[in-house]
């Protein structure tokens, strides 16, 4: 349980890094925020027949909030999973572990969006791929590094 909690905390730190890199990309390139998280939430809600209350801007704002919260939940959840694996002895070397952690987070988000037909990663441009890969690599690096530091702390 301790490893899972450490992983969740590491995932929260990694999520902050992912968001920072994504926002920095928006500043540097002048690109708009992605609406894929909101579209994913909307598609999921439709598929499970869960109406989202409100109309117009109110509904759009709810979707934006739920999209952001789903990203946080994914980042913390992947971190908890990596922490649990780490605690069970699965500890790939630093760079490899960081890359695997980032790839797991990327697969969770992009895989869900592809399955729901929100987007088709096979049709993404190079720039779109870089806007996705680099933040997920930052997530993996920070999550795995924080987990390694927390794992070295004495229990108590």
mmCIF file of N, CA and C in Angstrom, residues 27-142:
data_model
loop_
_atom_site.group_PDB
_atom_site.id
_atom_site.type_symbol
_atom_site.label_atom_id
_atom_site.label_comp_id
_atom_site.label_asym_id
_atom_site.label_seq_id
_atom_site.Cartn_x
_atom_site.Cartn_y
_atom_site.Cartn_z
ATOM 1 N N UNK A 27 2.354 28.206 -25.333
ATOM 2 C CA UNK A 27 2.961 29.539 -25.324
ATOM 3 C C UNK A 27 3.939 29.688 -26.486
ATOM 4 N N UNK A 28 4.831 28.715 -26.633
ATOM 5 C CA UNK A 28 5.875 28.797 -27.655
ATOM 6 C C UNK A 28 5.288 28.784 -29.065
ATOM 7 N N UNK A 29 4.364 27.875 -29.319
ATOM 8 C CA UNK A 29 3.828 27.736 -30.680
ATOM 9 C C UNK A 29 2.552 28.532 -30.907
ATOM 10 N N UNK A 30 1.984 29.079 -29.863
ATOM 11 C CA UNK A 30 0.744 29.828 -30.006
ATOM 12 C C UNK A 30 -0.443 28.959 -30.382
ATOM 13 N N UNK A 31 -0.393 27.704 -29.965
ATOM 14 C CA UNK A 31 -1.480 26.785 -30.327
ATOM 15 C C UNK A 31 -2.578 26.806 -29.270
ATOM 16 N N UNK A 32 -3.761 26.438 -29.699
ATOM 17 C CA UNK A 32 -4.904 26.368 -28.787
ATOM 18 C C UNK A 32 -4.830 25.099 -27.947
ATOM 19 N N UNK A 33 -5.545 25.119 -26.849
ATOM 20 C CA UNK A 33 -5.656 23.917 -26.017
ATOM 21 C C UNK A 33 -6.433 22.846 -26.782
ATOM 22 N N UNK A 34 -6.121 21.615 -26.495
ATOM 23 C CA UNK A 34 -6.845 20.499 -27.094
ATOM 24 C C UNK A 34 -8.218 20.372 -26.449
ATOM 25 N N UNK A 35 -9.196 20.043 -27.255
ATOM 26 C CA UNK A 35 -10.535 19.784 -26.729
ATOM 27 C C UNK A 35 -10.817 18.281 -26.654
ATOM 28 N N UNK A 36 -9.801 17.479 -26.915
ATOM 29 C CA UNK A 36 -9.975 16.023 -26.882
ATOM 30 C C UNK A 36 -10.416 15.509 -25.510
ATOM 31 N N UNK A 37 -9.890 16.038 -24.394
ATOM 32 C CA UNK A 37 -10.375 15.535 -23.098
ATOM 33 C C UNK A 37 -11.879 15.753 -22.915
ATOM 34 N N UNK A 38 -12.368 16.941 -23.280
ATOM 35 C CA UNK A 38 -13.804 17.202 -23.161
ATOM 36 C C UNK A 38 -14.610 16.298 -24.091
ATOM 37 N N UNK A 39 -14.108 16.115 -25.310
ATOM 38 C CA UNK A 39 -14.800 15.255 -26.270
ATOM 39 C C UNK A 39 -14.832 13.811 -25.771
ATOM 40 N N UNK A 40 -13.758 13.385 -25.112
ATOM 41 C CA UNK A 40 -13.707 12.034 -24.564
ATOM 42 C C UNK A 40 -14.752 11.868 -23.461
ATOM 43 N N UNK A 41 -14.826 12.836 -22.560
ATOM 44 C CA UNK A 41 -15.815 12.791 -21.480
ATOM 45 C C UNK A 41 -17.226 12.793 -22.066
ATOM 46 N N UNK A 42 -17.460 13.637 -23.042
ATOM 47 C CA UNK A 42 -18.784 13.719 -23.662
ATOM 48 C C UNK A 42 -19.158 12.394 -24.323
ATOM 49 N N UNK A 43 -18.225 11.790 -25.023
ATOM 50 C CA UNK A 43 -18.477 10.509 -25.683
ATOM 51 C C UNK A 43 -18.743 9.416 -24.661
ATOM 52 N N UNK A 44 -17.928 9.360 -23.605
ATOM 53 C CA UNK A 44 -18.140 8.365 -22.544
ATOM 54 C C UNK A 44 -19.500 8.540 -21.891
ATOM 55 N N UNK A 45 -19.859 9.774 -21.581
ATOM 56 C CA UNK A 45 -21.153 10.043 -20.941
ATOM 57 C C UNK A 45 -22.295 9.599 -21.849
ATOM 58 N N UNK A 46 -22.170 9.872 -23.136
ATOM 59 C CA UNK A 46 -23.202 9.439 -24.083
ATOM 60 C C UNK A 46 -23.307 7.918 -24.129
ATOM 61 N N UNK A 47 -22.163 7.234 -24.135
ATOM 62 C CA UNK A 47 -22.171 5.779 -24.255
ATOM 63 C C UNK A 47 -22.743 5.086 -23.024
ATOM 64 N N UNK A 48 -22.569 5.679 -21.866
ATOM 65 C CA UNK A 48 -23.109 5.061 -20.646
ATOM 66 C C UNK A 48 -24.452 5.684 -20.241
ATOM 67 N N UNK A 49 -24.974 6.523 -21.116
ATOM 68 C CA UNK A 49 -26.278 7.164 -20.907
ATOM 69 C C UNK A 49 -26.323 7.959 -19.603
ATOM 70 N N UNK A 50 -25.258 8.727 -19.369
ATOM 71 C CA UNK A 50 -25.173 9.582 -18.197
ATOM 72 C C UNK A 50 -25.295 11.032 -18.667
ATOM 73 N N UNK A 51 -26.458 11.626 -18.492
ATOM 74 C CA UNK A 51 -26.625 13.005 -18.959
ATOM 75 C C UNK A 51 -25.793 13.977 -18.138
ATOM 76 N N UNK A 52 -25.157 14.912 -18.826
ATOM 77 C CA UNK A 52 -24.420 15.964 -18.146
ATOM 78 C C UNK A 52 -25.329 17.181 -18.067
ATOM 79 N N UNK A 53 -25.588 17.670 -16.860
ATOM 80 C CA UNK A 53 -26.547 18.765 -16.716
ATOM 81 C C UNK A 53 -26.038 20.073 -17.315
ATOM 82 N N UNK A 54 -26.988 20.898 -17.700
ATOM 83 C CA UNK A 54 -26.672 22.226 -18.212
ATOM 84 C C UNK A 54 -26.750 22.290 -19.721
ATOM 85 N N UNK A 55 -26.770 23.516 -20.207
ATOM 86 C CA UNK A 55 -26.833 23.765 -21.644
ATOM 87 C C UNK A 55 -25.831 24.860 -21.992
ATOM 88 N N UNK A 56 -25.439 24.891 -23.230
ATOM 89 C CA UNK A 56 -24.563 25.954 -23.704
ATOM 90 C C UNK A 56 -23.260 26.029 -22.942
ATOM 91 N N UNK A 57 -22.927 27.260 -22.516
ATOM 92 C CA UNK A 57 -21.653 27.487 -21.823
ATOM 93 C C UNK A 57 -21.536 26.686 -20.535
ATOM 94 N N UNK A 58 -22.625 26.538 -19.801
ATOM 95 C CA UNK A 58 -22.588 25.802 -18.532
ATOM 96 C C UNK A 58 -22.141 24.361 -18.786
ATOM 97 N N UNK A 59 -22.723 23.721 -19.781
ATOM 98 C CA UNK A 59 -22.354 22.346 -20.116
ATOM 99 C C UNK A 59 -20.909 22.282 -20.604
ATOM 100 N N UNK A 60 -20.513 23.232 -21.442
ATOM 101 C CA UNK A 60 -19.139 23.266 -21.955
ATOM 102 C C UNK A 60 -18.126 23.433 -20.831
ATOM 103 N N UNK A 61 -18.450 24.270 -19.863
ATOM 104 C CA UNK A 61 -17.544 24.476 -18.728
ATOM 105 C C UNK A 61 -17.447 23.211 -17.878
ATOM 106 N N UNK A 62 -18.569 22.522 -17.704
ATOM 107 C CA UNK A 62 -18.542 21.249 -16.968
ATOM 108 C C UNK A 62 -17.653 20.242 -17.695
ATOM 109 N N UNK A 63 -17.811 20.163 -19.007
ATOM 110 C CA UNK A 63 -16.990 19.228 -19.794
ATOM 111 C C UNK A 63 -15.505 19.575 -19.674
ATOM 112 N N UNK A 64 -15.182 20.864 -19.709
ATOM 113 C CA UNK A 64 -13.776 21.280 -19.573
ATOM 114 C C UNK A 64 -13.231 20.860 -18.207
ATOM 115 N N UNK A 65 -14.017 21.079 -17.163
ATOM 116 C CA UNK A 65 -13.575 20.672 -15.824
ATOM 117 C C UNK A 65 -13.423 19.171 -15.700
ATOM 118 N N UNK A 66 -14.395 18.437 -16.220
ATOM 119 C CA UNK A 66 -14.315 16.971 -16.168
ATOM 120 C C UNK A 66 -13.152 16.439 -17.003
ATOM 121 N N UNK A 67 -12.884 17.088 -18.134
ATOM 122 C CA UNK A 67 -11.740 16.676 -18.959
ATOM 123 C C UNK A 67 -10.432 16.842 -18.201
ATOM 124 N N UNK A 68 -10.277 17.988 -17.548
ATOM 125 C CA UNK A 68 -9.058 18.234 -16.766
ATOM 126 C C UNK A 68 -8.952 17.270 -15.589
ATOM 127 N N UNK A 69 -10.066 17.059 -14.887
ATOM 128 C CA UNK A 69 -10.048 16.127 -13.759
ATOM 129 C C UNK A 69 -9.728 14.699 -14.204
ATOM 130 N N UNK A 70 -10.205 14.313 -15.382
ATOM 131 C CA UNK A 70 -9.900 12.964 -15.879
ATOM 132 C C UNK A 70 -8.406 12.818 -16.153
ATOM 133 N N UNK A 71 -7.765 13.890 -16.613
ATOM 134 C CA UNK A 71 -6.317 13.851 -16.818
ATOM 135 C C UNK A 71 -5.564 13.690 -15.507
ATOM 136 N N UNK A 72 -6.016 14.400 -14.488
ATOM 137 C CA UNK A 72 -5.393 14.276 -13.167
ATOM 138 C C UNK A 72 -5.587 12.858 -12.634
ATOM 139 N N UNK A 73 -6.811 12.344 -12.758
ATOM 140 C CA UNK A 73 -7.085 10.987 -12.274
ATOM 141 C C UNK A 73 -6.232 9.955 -13.012
ATOM 142 N N UNK A 74 -6.070 10.141 -14.316
ATOM 143 C CA UNK A 74 -5.235 9.214 -15.084
ATOM 144 C C UNK A 74 -3.788 9.282 -14.613
ATOM 145 N N UNK A 75 -3.269 10.487 -14.445
ATOM 146 C CA UNK A 75 -1.882 10.647 -14.008
ATOM 147 C C UNK A 75 -1.627 10.061 -12.631
ATOM 148 N N UNK A 76 -2.527 10.314 -11.704
ATOM 149 C CA UNK A 76 -2.382 9.764 -10.347
ATOM 150 C C UNK A 76 -2.568 8.251 -10.374
ATOM 151 N N UNK A 77 -3.527 7.778 -11.176
ATOM 152 C CA UNK A 77 -3.784 6.334 -11.272
ATOM 153 C C UNK A 77 -2.629 5.563 -11.883
ATOM 154 N N UNK A 78 -2.063 6.089 -12.965
ATOM 155 C CA UNK A 78 -0.893 5.426 -13.576
ATOM 156 C C UNK A 78 0.261 5.442 -12.585
ATOM 157 N N UNK A 79 0.430 6.557 -11.887
ATOM 158 C CA UNK A 79 1.481 6.625 -10.862
ATOM 159 C C UNK A 79 1.281 5.574 -9.783
ATOM 160 N N UNK A 80 0.042 5.396 -9.318
ATOM 161 C CA UNK A 80 -0.250 4.384 -8.293
ATOM 162 C C UNK A 80 0.058 2.987 -8.817
ATOM 163 N N UNK A 81 -0.298 2.734 -10.073
ATOM 164 C CA UNK A 81 -0.005 1.430 -10.684
ATOM 165 C C UNK A 81 1.501 1.192 -10.777
ATOM 166 N N UNK A 82 2.233 2.202 -11.237
ATOM 167 C CA UNK A 82 3.695 2.072 -11.325
ATOM 168 C C UNK A 82 4.289 1.894 -9.922
ATOM 169 N N UNK A 83 3.741 2.601 -8.943
ATOM 170 C CA UNK A 83 4.201 2.437 -7.560
ATOM 171 C C UNK A 83 3.977 1.026 -7.062
ATOM 172 N N UNK A 84 2.804 0.459 -7.357
ATOM 173 C CA UNK A 84 2.510 -0.914 -6.939
ATOM 174 C C UNK A 84 3.476 -1.897 -7.598
ATOM 175 N N UNK A 85 3.723 -1.697 -8.890
ATOM 176 C CA UNK A 85 4.682 -2.571 -9.588
ATOM 177 C C UNK A 85 6.083 -2.412 -9.011
ATOM 178 N N UNK A 86 6.443 -1.176 -8.725
ATOM 179 C CA UNK A 86 7.757 -0.876 -8.142
ATOM 180 C C UNK A 86 7.890 -1.569 -6.791
ATOM 181 N N UNK A 87 6.828 -1.493 -5.996
ATOM 182 C CA UNK A 87 6.831 -2.121 -4.679
ATOM 183 C C UNK A 87 6.916 -3.635 -4.737
ATOM 184 N N UNK A 88 6.432 -4.222 -5.852
ATOM 185 C CA UNK A 88 6.496 -5.681 -5.992
ATOM 186 C C UNK A 88 7.832 -6.145 -6.568
ATOM 187 N N UNK A 89 8.717 -5.188 -6.843
ATOM 188 C CA UNK A 89 10.051 -5.557 -7.320
ATOM 189 C C UNK A 89 10.304 -5.272 -8.789
ATOM 190 N N UNK A 90 9.294 -4.867 -9.539
ATOM 191 C CA UNK A 90 9.478 -4.529 -10.961
ATOM 192 C C UNK A 90 10.053 -3.123 -11.036
ATOM 193 N N UNK A 91 11.372 -3.047 -11.230
ATOM 194 C CA UNK A 91 12.059 -1.752 -11.207
ATOM 195 C C UNK A 91 13.019 -1.631 -12.375
ATOM 196 N N UNK A 92 12.493 -1.286 -13.555
ATOM 197 C CA UNK A 92 13.401 -1.087 -14.685
ATOM 198 C C UNK A 92 14.357 0.072 -14.404
ATOM 199 N N UNK A 93 15.530 0.067 -15.030
ATOM 200 C CA UNK A 93 16.493 1.164 -14.827
ATOM 201 C C UNK A 93 15.854 2.523 -15.136
ATOM 202 N N UNK A 94 16.374 3.587 -14.523
ATOM 203 C CA UNK A 94 15.818 4.933 -14.578
ATOM 204 C C UNK A 94 15.228 5.404 -15.894
ATOM 205 N N UNK A 95 16.046 5.530 -16.929
ATOM 206 C CA UNK A 95 15.563 6.072 -18.201
ATOM 207 C C UNK A 95 14.512 5.150 -18.808
ATOM 208 N N UNK A 96 14.738 3.862 -18.741
ATOM 209 C CA UNK A 96 13.785 2.903 -19.295
ATOM 210 C C UNK A 96 12.481 2.923 -18.499
ATOM 211 N N UNK A 97 12.586 2.966 -17.181
ATOM 212 C CA UNK A 97 11.396 3.041 -16.332
ATOM 213 C C UNK A 97 10.611 4.319 -16.577
ATOM 214 N N UNK A 98 11.318 5.424 -16.746
ATOM 215 C CA UNK A 98 10.658 6.701 -17.025
ATOM 216 C C UNK A 98 9.936 6.642 -18.367
ATOM 217 N N UNK A 99 10.592 6.086 -19.383
ATOM 218 C CA UNK A 99 9.971 5.979 -20.709
ATOM 219 C C UNK A 99 8.748 5.066 -20.667
ATOM 220 N N UNK A 100 8.851 3.948 -19.956
ATOM 221 C CA UNK A 100 7.701 3.042 -19.828
ATOM 222 C C UNK A 100 6.540 3.709 -19.099
ATOM 223 N N UNK A 101 6.855 4.481 -18.074
ATOM 224 C CA UNK A 101 5.818 5.175 -17.316
ATOM 225 C C UNK A 101 5.112 6.205 -18.199
ATOM 226 N N UNK A 102 5.885 6.979 -18.953
ATOM 227 C CA UNK A 102 5.297 7.946 -19.873
ATOM 228 C C UNK A 102 4.478 7.269 -20.956
ATOM 229 N N UNK A 103 4.984 6.142 -21.466
ATOM 230 C CA UNK A 103 4.257 5.401 -22.501
ATOM 231 C C UNK A 103 2.949 4.831 -21.962
ATOM 232 N N UNK A 104 2.949 4.394 -20.713
ATOM 233 C CA UNK A 104 1.715 3.866 -20.105
ATOM 234 C C UNK A 104 0.658 4.961 -19.996
ATOM 235 N N UNK A 105 1.070 6.146 -19.572
ATOM 236 C CA UNK A 105 0.126 7.262 -19.471
ATOM 237 C C UNK A 105 -0.381 7.664 -20.847
ATOM 238 N N UNK A 106 0.500 7.680 -21.813
ATOM 239 C CA UNK A 106 0.115 8.042 -23.178
ATOM 240 C C UNK A 106 -0.838 7.007 -23.761
ATOM 241 N N UNK A 107 -0.556 5.737 -23.523
ATOM 242 C CA UNK A 107 -1.440 4.672 -24.019
ATOM 243 C C UNK A 107 -2.814 4.758 -23.365
ATOM 244 N N UNK A 108 -2.842 5.083 -22.077
ATOM 245 C CA UNK A 108 -4.133 5.179 -21.375
ATOM 246 C C UNK A 108 -4.997 6.287 -21.971
ATOM 247 N N UNK A 109 -4.394 7.443 -22.236
ATOM 248 C CA UNK A 109 -5.184 8.558 -22.763
ATOM 249 C C UNK A 109 -5.464 8.399 -24.256
ATOM 250 N N UNK A 110 -4.417 8.182 -25.022
ATOM 251 C CA UNK A 110 -4.597 8.092 -26.477
ATOM 252 C C UNK A 110 -5.374 6.844 -26.870
ATOM 253 N N UNK A 111 -5.147 5.759 -26.152
ATOM 254 C CA UNK A 111 -5.876 4.525 -26.437
ATOM 255 C C UNK A 111 -7.370 4.696 -26.206
ATOM 256 N N UNK A 112 -7.710 5.349 -25.093
ATOM 257 C CA UNK A 112 -9.120 5.599 -24.801
ATOM 258 C C UNK A 112 -9.748 6.473 -25.886
ATOM 259 N N UNK A 113 -9.051 7.533 -26.268
ATOM 260 C CA UNK A 113 -9.591 8.427 -27.297
ATOM 261 C C UNK A 113 -9.718 7.731 -28.651
ATOM 262 N N UNK A 114 -8.788 6.843 -28.967
ATOM 263 C CA UNK A 114 -8.856 6.114 -30.235
ATOM 264 C C UNK A 114 -10.012 5.117 -30.229
ATOM 265 N N UNK A 115 -10.159 4.389 -29.133
ATOM 266 C CA UNK A 115 -11.255 3.412 -29.030
ATOM 267 C C UNK A 115 -12.604 4.110 -29.133
ATOM 268 N N UNK A 116 -12.717 5.278 -28.525
ATOM 269 C CA UNK A 116 -13.976 6.028 -28.555
ATOM 270 C C UNK A 116 -14.159 6.821 -29.856
ATOM 271 N N UNK A 117 -13.143 6.756 -30.730
ATOM 272 C CA UNK A 117 -13.164 7.462 -32.016
ATOM 273 C C UNK A 117 -13.227 8.985 -31.850
ATOM 274 N N UNK A 118 -12.643 9.481 -30.758
ATOM 275 C CA UNK A 118 -12.517 10.918 -30.554
ATOM 276 C C UNK A 118 -11.421 11.451 -31.472
ATOM 277 N N UNK A 119 -10.391 10.649 -31.659
ATOM 278 C CA UNK A 119 -9.276 11.012 -32.532
ATOM 279 C C UNK A 119 -8.683 9.739 -33.114
ATOM 280 N N UNK A 120 -7.896 9.902 -34.152
ATOM 281 C CA UNK A 120 -7.198 8.779 -34.775
ATOM 282 C C UNK A 120 -5.715 9.109 -34.838
ATOM 283 N N UNK A 121 -4.934 8.615 -33.868
ATOM 284 C CA UNK A 121 -3.505 8.934 -33.830
ATOM 285 C C UNK A 121 -2.760 8.577 -35.120
ATOM 286 N N UNK A 122 -3.289 7.655 -35.905
ATOM 287 C CA UNK A 122 -2.632 7.306 -37.170
ATOM 288 C C UNK A 122 -2.646 8.475 -38.148
ATOM 289 N N UNK A 123 -3.511 9.416 -37.935
ATOM 290 C CA UNK A 123 -3.643 10.564 -38.836
ATOM 291 C C UNK A 123 -3.022 11.853 -38.283
ATOM 292 N N UNK A 124 -2.359 11.755 -37.149
ATOM 293 C CA UNK A 124 -1.763 12.943 -36.547
ATOM 294 C C UNK A 124 -0.545 13.397 -37.327
ATOM 295 N N UNK A 125 -0.334 14.711 -37.328
ATOM 296 C CA UNK A 125 0.871 15.288 -37.923
ATOM 297 C C UNK A 125 2.052 15.084 -36.963
ATOM 298 N N UNK A 126 3.248 15.353 -37.462
ATOM 299 C CA UNK A 126 4.442 15.271 -36.618
ATOM 300 C C UNK A 126 4.312 16.218 -35.427
ATOM 301 N N UNK A 127 3.840 17.440 -35.678
ATOM 302 C CA UNK A 127 3.665 18.418 -34.608
ATOM 303 C C UNK A 127 2.672 17.950 -33.549
ATOM 304 N N UNK A 128 1.596 17.307 -34.009
ATOM 305 C CA UNK A 128 0.606 16.773 -33.060
ATOM 306 C C UNK A 128 1.215 15.671 -32.209
ATOM 307 N N UNK A 129 2.017 14.816 -32.834
ATOM 308 C CA UNK A 129 2.674 13.754 -32.080
ATOM 309 C C UNK A 129 3.624 14.337 -31.037
ATOM 310 N N UNK A 130 4.394 15.344 -31.431
ATOM 311 C CA UNK A 130 5.335 15.952 -30.489
ATOM 312 C C UNK A 130 4.598 16.641 -29.339
ATOM 313 N N UNK A 131 3.432 17.225 -29.635
ATOM 314 C CA UNK A 131 2.631 17.860 -28.584
ATOM 315 C C UNK A 131 2.077 16.842 -27.606
ATOM 316 N N UNK A 132 2.077 15.581 -27.991
ATOM 317 C CA UNK A 132 1.592 14.510 -27.125
ATOM 318 C C UNK A 132 2.748 13.753 -26.464
ATOM 319 N N UNK A 133 3.780 13.458 -27.248
ATOM 320 C CA UNK A 133 4.903 12.656 -26.746
ATOM 321 C C UNK A 133 5.708 13.410 -25.684
ATOM 322 N N UNK A 134 6.072 14.648 -25.956
ATOM 323 C CA UNK A 134 6.952 15.368 -25.032
ATOM 324 C C UNK A 134 6.339 15.559 -23.639
ATOM 325 N N UNK A 135 5.077 15.971 -23.521
ATOM 326 C CA UNK A 135 4.509 16.060 -22.168
ATOM 327 C C UNK A 135 4.437 14.701 -21.464
ATOM 328 N N UNK A 136 4.165 13.632 -22.223
ATOM 329 C CA UNK A 136 4.105 12.312 -21.595
ATOM 330 C C UNK A 136 5.494 11.821 -21.171
ATOM 331 N N UNK A 137 6.517 12.196 -21.933
ATOM 332 C CA UNK A 137 7.884 11.867 -21.501
ATOM 333 C C UNK A 137 8.227 12.628 -20.218
ATOM 334 N N UNK A 138 7.808 13.892 -20.134
ATOM 335 C CA UNK A 138 8.033 14.664 -18.904
ATOM 336 C C UNK A 138 7.294 14.008 -17.741
ATOM 337 N N UNK A 139 6.054 13.573 -17.998
ATOM 338 C CA UNK A 139 5.289 12.866 -16.966
ATOM 339 C C UNK A 139 6.070 11.643 -16.483
ATOM 340 N N UNK A 140 6.533 10.830 -17.420
ATOM 341 C CA UNK A 140 7.243 9.611 -17.061
ATOM 342 C C UNK A 140 8.514 9.893 -16.280
ATOM 343 N N UNK A 141 9.281 10.888 -16.729
ATOM 344 C CA UNK A 141 10.548 11.220 -16.068
ATOM 345 C C UNK A 141 10.312 11.699 -14.633
ATOM 346 N N UNK A 142 9.364 12.613 -14.459
ATOM 347 C CA UNK A 142 9.113 13.154 -13.112
ATOM 348 C C UNK A 142 8.478 12.092 -12.220
#
